[in-house]
Short mmCIF file of C-alpha atoms and ligand atoms in Angstrom, two decimals:
data_model
loop_
_atom_site.label_atom_id
_atom_site.label_comp_id
_atom_site.label_asym_id
_atom_site.label_seq_id
_atom_site.Cartn_x
_atom_site.Cartn_y
_atom_site.Cartn_z
CA MET R 1 90.48 134.31 -73.25
CA LYS R 2 87.56 136.21 -71.64
CA ILE R 3 86.54 136.17 -68.06
CA LYS R 4 82.92 134.36 -68.01
CA LEU R 5 79.86 135.99 -66.42
CA LEU R 6 77.94 133.19 -66.43
CA GLY R 7 78.90 131.33 -63.11
CA LYS R 8 79.37 134.56 -61.35
CA ASN R 9 76.89 135.59 -57.89
CA LEU R 10 75.64 139.00 -57.71
CA ASP R 11 78.79 139.87 -55.50
CA GLU R 12 80.79 139.16 -57.92
CA LEU R 13 79.00 141.01 -60.51
CA ARG R 14 79.40 143.90 -58.40
CA GLN R 15 82.92 143.71 -58.46
CA ILE R 16 82.69 143.87 -61.90
CA VAL R 17 80.51 146.73 -62.12
CA ALA R 18 82.61 148.57 -59.78
CA GLN R 19 85.78 148.31 -62.36
CA GLU R 20 84.00 148.49 -65.31
CA GLY R 21 82.81 152.67 -63.36
CA LEU R 22 79.36 151.82 -64.26
CA PRO R 23 76.55 152.01 -61.46
CA GLY R 24 75.79 149.64 -58.58
CA PHE R 25 72.26 148.68 -60.37
CA ALA R 26 73.79 146.65 -63.78
CA ALA R 27 75.19 144.07 -61.33
CA LYS R 28 71.26 142.88 -60.75
CA GLN R 29 71.13 143.41 -64.10
CA ILE R 30 73.59 141.23 -65.93
CA ALA R 31 72.27 138.68 -63.33
CA GLN R 32 68.89 139.11 -64.36
CA TRP R 33 70.15 139.01 -68.26
CA LEU R 34 72.13 135.96 -67.46
CA TYR R 35 69.79 133.48 -65.01
CA VAL R 36 66.82 134.66 -65.83
CA LYS R 37 66.67 135.76 -69.74
CA LYS R 38 69.21 133.01 -70.06
CA VAL R 39 71.03 135.62 -72.79
CA ARG R 40 74.12 134.18 -75.29
CA SER R 41 75.96 137.62 -75.70
CA ILE R 42 76.12 140.58 -73.88
CA ASP R 43 75.05 142.33 -76.81
CA GLN R 44 71.74 141.30 -75.68
CA MET R 45 71.40 143.00 -72.44
CA THR R 46 70.23 145.59 -73.98
CA ASN R 47 69.33 147.87 -70.96
CA LEU R 48 73.20 148.53 -70.32
CA SER R 49 74.09 151.12 -72.43
CA LYS R 50 76.02 150.86 -75.55
CA GLY R 51 79.43 152.10 -73.74
CA ALA R 52 78.64 150.01 -70.71
CA ARG R 53 77.81 147.37 -73.09
CA ALA R 54 80.91 148.15 -75.56
CA ALA R 55 83.85 148.48 -72.00
CA LEU R 56 82.32 144.81 -70.69
CA SER R 57 82.97 143.35 -74.23
CA GLU R 58 86.44 143.86 -73.84
CA LYS R 59 87.22 141.48 -70.64
CA TYR R 60 84.41 139.52 -70.75
CA GLU R 61 81.69 136.92 -72.33
CA VAL R 62 78.42 135.53 -71.12
CA GLY R 63 80.09 131.89 -71.65
CA LEU R 64 77.62 129.61 -71.76
CA VAL R 65 78.53 126.42 -72.85
CA GLU R 66 75.89 125.10 -75.56
CA TYR R 67 75.54 121.49 -75.34
CA LYS R 68 77.08 119.42 -79.03
CA GLY R 69 75.01 116.15 -78.88
CA LEU R 70 72.01 114.69 -78.64
CA GLN R 71 69.94 111.26 -77.80
CA ILE R 72 66.32 110.33 -77.17
CA SER R 73 65.53 107.47 -75.48
CA SER R 74 61.98 105.56 -76.18
CA ASP R 75 60.88 106.52 -73.01
CA GLY R 76 61.48 109.98 -73.32
CA THR R 77 64.90 110.73 -71.42
CA LYS R 78 67.23 112.63 -73.02
CA LYS R 79 70.71 112.89 -72.91
CA TYR R 80 72.99 115.66 -73.53
CA LEU R 81 76.91 115.78 -74.32
CA PHE R 82 78.85 119.34 -73.28
CA PRO R 83 82.03 119.61 -74.36
CA VAL R 84 83.93 120.92 -70.87
CA SER R 85 87.66 122.84 -70.98
CA CYS R 86 89.85 121.30 -67.69
CA CYS R 87 92.71 122.76 -66.54
CA HIS R 88 95.30 121.53 -64.61
CA LYS R 89 94.52 124.28 -61.58
CA ARG R 90 91.04 123.13 -61.38
CA ARG R 91 91.82 119.37 -61.09
CA LEU R 92 94.33 120.74 -58.76
CA ASN R 93 92.04 121.79 -56.81
CA ALA R 94 94.08 124.41 -56.99
CA GLY R 95 91.46 127.64 -57.95
CA CYS R 96 91.20 128.29 -61.53
CA ASP R 97 89.30 132.24 -62.79
CA GLY R 98 88.77 131.40 -66.11
CA THR R 99 91.81 132.64 -67.77
CA THR R 100 94.24 130.19 -68.25
CA ALA R 101 95.95 130.30 -71.76
CA GLU R 102 93.49 128.01 -74.22
CA THR R 103 97.18 126.01 -75.12
CA GLU R 104 96.46 125.01 -71.63
CA LEU R 105 92.98 123.69 -71.52
CA GLU R 106 92.25 119.51 -72.07
CA THR R 107 89.11 118.97 -73.96
CA SER R 108 86.95 116.87 -71.92
CA ALA R 109 83.08 115.81 -72.32
CA VAL R 110 80.35 115.08 -69.47
CA GLU R 111 76.53 114.56 -70.21
CA ALA R 112 73.43 115.94 -68.60
CA VAL R 113 70.45 113.52 -68.58
CA MET R 114 66.97 115.54 -68.76
CA ILE R 115 64.23 112.62 -67.13
CA PRO R 116 60.46 113.84 -68.08
CA ASP R 117 57.57 112.71 -65.79
CA GLY R 118 53.86 113.83 -65.84
CA ASP R 119 54.53 117.68 -65.40
CA ARG R 120 57.52 116.74 -63.43
CA ALA R 121 61.14 117.11 -66.04
CA THR R 122 63.98 116.99 -63.71
CA LEU R 123 67.96 117.35 -64.91
CA CYS R 124 70.61 115.35 -63.99
CA VAL R 125 73.62 117.62 -63.91
CA SER R 126 77.63 115.65 -64.23
CA SER R 127 79.60 118.03 -61.41
CA GLN R 128 83.45 116.94 -62.65
CA ALA R 129 84.88 115.64 -65.98
CA GLY R 130 85.41 111.80 -64.52
CA CYS R 131 85.85 110.66 -61.09
CA HIS R 132 88.39 110.49 -58.59
CA MET R 133 86.63 108.24 -56.47
CA GLY R 134 86.33 104.83 -58.74
CA CYS R 135 83.27 103.25 -57.97
CA LYS R 136 83.53 99.59 -59.57
CA PHE R 137 80.24 99.97 -60.85
CA CYS R 138 80.36 103.22 -62.12
CA MET R 139 81.77 103.83 -66.30
CA THR R 140 82.06 107.30 -65.34
CA GLY R 141 84.88 106.09 -61.89
CA ARG R 142 86.15 103.67 -64.87
CA GLN R 143 87.37 106.37 -66.83
CA GLY R 144 89.69 108.63 -63.80
CA PHE R 145 89.33 112.69 -63.35
CA HIS R 146 89.76 114.61 -65.57
CA GLY R 147 89.46 117.73 -64.08
CA HIS R 148 86.84 119.93 -61.84
CA MET R 149 83.64 121.84 -63.52
CA SER R 150 83.55 125.33 -63.24
CA ALA R 151 80.45 126.63 -62.42
CA ALA R 152 79.86 128.44 -65.37
CA ASP R 153 80.21 124.62 -67.04
CA ILE R 154 77.34 123.13 -64.21
CA ILE R 155 75.26 125.87 -65.02
CA SER R 156 75.56 125.95 -68.57
CA GLN R 157 73.38 122.86 -68.72
CA PHE R 158 70.88 124.23 -66.86
CA ILE R 159 70.31 126.50 -69.36
CA ALA R 160 71.29 125.02 -72.94
CA VAL R 161 69.48 122.17 -72.53
CA ASP R 162 66.15 122.64 -74.69
CA GLU R 163 63.44 122.07 -71.55
CA SER R 164 65.39 124.99 -69.57
CA ASP R 165 62.47 127.01 -69.41
CA ARG R 166 60.16 124.11 -68.07
CA LEU R 167 62.58 122.01 -65.49
CA THR R 168 61.33 120.94 -62.08
CA ASN R 169 63.31 119.56 -60.45
CA ALA R 170 67.35 119.12 -60.61
CA VAL R 171 69.52 116.20 -59.13
CA PHE R 172 73.43 115.93 -59.10
CA MET R 173 73.85 112.84 -60.20
CA GLY R 174 75.34 112.71 -63.25
CA MET R 175 79.20 111.91 -63.42
CA GLY R 176 81.16 113.28 -60.90
CA GLU R 177 81.45 113.18 -57.02
CA PRO R 178 79.53 116.70 -56.37
CA LEU R 179 81.18 117.28 -52.96
CA ASP R 180 84.59 116.71 -54.39
CA ASN R 181 84.02 120.23 -56.36
CA TYR R 182 82.62 122.08 -53.79
CA GLU R 183 83.33 125.21 -54.30
CA ASN R 184 81.46 125.33 -57.71
CA VAL R 185 79.14 123.09 -57.14
CA MET R 186 77.46 125.22 -53.96
CA ARG R 187 77.80 128.47 -56.13
CA THR R 188 75.85 126.79 -58.55
CA ILE R 189 72.73 126.10 -56.18
CA GLU R 190 73.53 129.63 -54.92
CA ILE R 191 72.65 130.81 -58.64
CA LEU R 192 69.77 128.17 -58.72
CA THR R 193 68.15 129.37 -55.28
CA ALA R 194 69.22 133.13 -55.32
CA ASP R 195 65.96 135.73 -55.26
CA TRP R 196 68.52 137.33 -58.27
CA GLY R 197 68.92 133.98 -60.35
CA PHE R 198 66.76 130.84 -60.93
CA ALA R 199 64.80 131.31 -57.80
CA TRP R 200 64.18 127.99 -56.76
CA SER R 201 63.22 126.20 -53.91
CA PRO R 202 66.08 124.53 -52.13
CA LYS R 203 63.57 121.49 -52.18
CA ARG R 204 63.66 121.18 -56.02
CA ILE R 205 67.74 120.15 -56.13
CA THR R 206 69.14 116.97 -54.55
CA LEU R 207 72.53 116.16 -54.24
CA SER R 208 73.95 112.60 -54.28
CA THR R 209 77.53 112.09 -52.98
CA ILE R 210 79.13 108.44 -51.47
CA GLY R 211 79.28 110.75 -48.39
CA VAL R 212 82.95 112.86 -48.41
CA LEU R 213 82.66 113.36 -44.71
CA PRO R 214 84.64 116.62 -44.43
CA ASN R 215 82.31 118.85 -47.40
CA LEU R 216 79.17 116.81 -46.33
CA LYS R 217 79.70 118.19 -42.91
CA ARG R 218 79.67 121.94 -44.63
CA PHE R 219 76.97 120.89 -47.04
CA LEU R 220 74.66 120.00 -44.54
CA ASP R 221 75.06 123.37 -42.43
CA GLU R 222 75.20 125.56 -45.39
CA CYS R 223 72.14 124.36 -47.59
CA ARG R 224 68.87 123.22 -47.67
CA CYS R 225 68.54 121.05 -50.44
CA HIS R 226 68.27 117.69 -49.82
CA LEU R 227 70.94 114.65 -49.84
CA ALA R 228 71.20 111.06 -51.57
CA VAL R 229 73.94 108.82 -49.80
CA SER R 230 75.16 106.41 -52.16
CA LEU R 231 74.95 103.39 -49.57
CA HIS R 232 75.10 100.54 -51.95
CA ASN R 233 76.32 97.97 -49.32
CA PRO R 234 75.68 98.30 -45.14
CA PHE R 235 78.94 96.32 -44.44
CA GLY R 236 82.38 98.04 -44.36
CA PRO R 237 84.75 95.37 -46.04
CA GLU R 238 82.12 94.56 -48.86
CA ARG R 239 81.95 97.87 -49.51
CA GLN R 240 85.22 98.99 -49.87
CA SER R 241 85.64 96.29 -52.86
CA MET R 242 83.22 98.54 -54.26
CA MET R 243 83.67 101.84 -53.04
CA PRO R 244 87.78 102.38 -52.52
CA MET R 245 86.99 105.22 -50.79
CA GLN R 246 84.74 103.38 -48.18
CA ALA R 247 88.31 103.58 -46.17
CA ALA R 248 88.89 106.82 -46.33
CA TRP R 249 84.61 107.78 -45.06
CA PRO R 250 83.84 104.79 -43.52
CA VAL R 251 79.96 104.69 -44.45
CA GLN R 252 79.09 104.22 -40.57
CA ASP R 253 80.84 107.79 -39.85
CA VAL R 254 78.54 109.37 -42.71
CA ILE R 255 75.09 108.07 -41.43
CA ASP R 256 76.31 108.85 -37.55
CA LEU R 257 76.85 112.44 -39.35
CA ILE R 258 73.89 112.63 -40.46
CA ARG R 259 71.93 111.80 -37.34
CA GLN R 260 73.40 114.97 -36.11
CA TYR R 261 70.60 116.88 -38.30
CA ASP R 262 67.38 117.16 -38.87
CA PHE R 263 65.46 115.72 -41.43
CA THR R 264 61.54 115.72 -39.85
CA GLY R 265 61.25 119.25 -41.61
CA GLN R 266 61.51 119.98 -45.26
CA ARG R 267 64.41 118.60 -45.86
CA ARG R 268 64.58 114.86 -46.89
CA VAL R 269 67.77 112.81 -46.39
CA SER R 270 67.16 109.05 -49.03
CA PHE R 271 69.75 106.40 -49.46
CA GLU R 272 70.49 104.63 -52.87
CA TYR R 273 71.58 101.48 -52.84
CA THR R 274 72.35 99.74 -56.32
CA MET R 275 71.39 95.60 -56.53
CA PHE R 276 74.13 93.08 -57.53
CA ALA R 277 72.54 89.29 -57.71
CA GLY R 278 74.69 87.52 -54.85
CA PHE R 279 76.68 90.47 -53.09
CA ASN R 280 74.59 92.56 -51.53
CA ASP R 281 70.64 91.49 -51.97
CA SER R 282 70.62 89.28 -48.69
CA LYS R 283 68.47 89.31 -45.99
CA VAL R 284 71.31 89.60 -43.76
CA HIS R 285 72.23 92.65 -46.20
CA ALA R 286 68.27 93.98 -44.92
CA ASP R 287 68.59 93.48 -41.46
CA ALA R 288 71.84 95.34 -41.32
CA LEU R 289 70.40 98.39 -43.03
CA VAL R 290 67.24 98.45 -40.64
CA ARG R 291 69.96 98.30 -37.72
CA MET R 292 71.99 101.03 -39.54
CA LEU R 293 69.29 103.00 -40.17
CA LYS R 294 67.11 102.84 -36.91
CA GLY R 295 65.51 105.80 -36.06
CA LEU R 296 66.73 108.11 -38.95
CA GLU R 297 63.73 110.06 -40.77
CA CYS R 298 65.06 108.86 -44.46
CA ARG R 299 63.85 106.58 -47.84
CA MET R 300 65.48 104.06 -49.14
CA ASN R 301 66.04 103.53 -53.11
CA LEU R 302 66.65 100.36 -54.65
CA ILE R 303 68.17 100.91 -57.97
CA ARG R 304 69.02 98.05 -60.64
CA PHE R 305 72.15 97.60 -61.86
CA HIS R 306 73.25 98.26 -65.10
CA LYS R 307 75.85 95.73 -66.58
CA ILE R 308 78.80 97.54 -67.84
CA PRO R 309 81.22 95.71 -69.38
CA ASP R 310 84.11 93.41 -67.53
CA PHE R 311 82.31 93.51 -64.30
CA PRO R 312 81.53 90.47 -62.47
CA TYR R 313 77.82 90.78 -61.20
CA GLU R 314 74.77 90.50 -62.58
CA THR R 315 71.59 92.96 -61.34
CA SER R 316 69.34 90.94 -58.97
CA PRO R 317 66.03 89.26 -59.89
CA ASP R 318 62.97 91.33 -59.63
CA ASN R 319 61.70 89.19 -57.33
CA ILE R 320 64.42 89.39 -55.12
CA MET R 321 64.07 93.10 -55.11
CA GLU R 322 61.11 92.95 -54.70
CA ASN R 323 61.33 91.16 -50.94
CA PHE R 324 64.15 93.34 -50.13
CA LYS R 325 62.13 96.04 -50.84
CA ASN R 326 59.35 94.52 -48.71
CA ARG R 327 61.72 93.60 -46.03
CA LEU R 328 62.71 97.05 -45.07
CA ASN R 329 59.44 98.27 -45.45
CA ASN R 330 57.81 96.35 -42.95
CA GLN R 331 60.99 96.97 -41.02
CA GLY R 332 59.90 100.32 -40.78
CA ILE R 333 62.78 101.49 -43.83
CA MET R 334 60.49 103.82 -46.64
CA THR R 335 61.86 101.56 -50.33
CA THR R 336 61.15 102.01 -53.33
CA VAL R 337 62.17 100.63 -56.12
CA ARG R 338 63.51 103.25 -58.86
CA ALA R 339 62.14 102.90 -62.43
CA SER R 340 65.06 102.78 -64.91
CA ARG R 341 65.13 105.33 -67.54
CA GLY R 342 67.13 105.90 -70.23
CA GLU R 343 69.52 102.41 -70.42
CA ASP R 344 68.80 102.42 -74.16
CA ILE R 345 70.88 104.96 -74.92
CA LEU R 346 73.05 104.43 -71.81
CA ALA R 347 71.48 107.85 -69.77
CA ALA R 348 70.56 105.49 -67.00
CA CYS R 349 72.52 105.29 -63.15
CA GLY R 350 76.15 104.20 -63.41
CA MET R 351 76.34 104.56 -67.05
CA LEU R 352 77.11 107.96 -68.04
CA ALA R 353 80.83 107.94 -69.98
CA GLY R 354 81.02 111.49 -71.63
CA GLN R 355 80.83 109.64 -74.67
CA HIS R 356 83.18 112.07 -77.02
CA GLU R 357 85.15 111.07 -80.25
CA ASP R 358 88.38 111.96 -78.58
CA ARG R 359 87.89 108.63 -75.59
FE1 SF4 G 1 82.40 108.51 -59.17
FE2 SF4 G 1 79.67 108.60 -58.24
FE3 SF4 G 1 80.31 107.22 -60.31
FE4 SF4 G 1 81.36 106.74 -57.54
S1 SF4 G 1 79.66 106.46 -58.28
S2 SF4 G 1 82.76 107.03 -59.53
S3 SF4 G 1 80.96 109.29 -56.72
S4 SF4 G 1 80.64 109.50 -60.25
#
């Protein structure tokens, strides 16, 4: 099995060209072919000599994962299905260099969603096949965990979609908890923001998390991208009944950590709040949120809940959401109701399941 070049950063490409006896500058040339010109094969890297291409091709391949399914919503949202191969090493966080024998790989599938909005085209990407976190309102959480996606798998979503050259923004809000697959997600962000890579500003990228505390601190220290936190309830026991990981990483501790960082400049923090009728949409909840977030420069996004099977709650009615929004806005928390996109193709928040013929 060949090693994928995709997902390698410049330092790793330098090591590869040194091992293959190629000149040092070839590393930057390969990065350009991978991340700017987005070629599908080593043979297309035409400013490398024929001999260099042949030598590289013996051990390496580009390794782009092409999408295998596409659904288009009546509102223009597109949902792409990607096959991913998960190995037990990735699942155990034991490190995987992409050379695990094919017989040991398990096939799974993830989804990426492209959301058009005027001049903007935002890609919502997945970072894991399934998810460990077990949030009860989420179709991804329902299916359990199948494996971490490699950086090659994650970056493939950006290259393989039809809109690759006109994407304006990215949100790590698809399948999986990005801070549970820290190394591969950070490697992807490095490729997206480096001048030898996609050369995007970090302002174009938002990472969404339930608040995996140790890695959240690393993220806040190491990365300048925007942060979104899945809050959903200000009261610990109620939040834990929907989000079991509240027991490990209480939301109050997450807020206390976030308060130690500056969000008055370019980096923003926002909170996601899915509204369940009769569960978390009362005035008491709104006022508790105000107390919890007082003085923090942040935004709140209220999200309609999309009904999933065997789950007792419905979304809050529009008038309740409006009142909740106004109550937060009136007390200084900048709040909007997020428009629901791609509901008819099961592409909206919490609906991604990686529909796959094996599943
Ligand atoms: Fe995982 Fe996010 Fe779903 Fe929770 S909401 S189960 S963290 S994908």
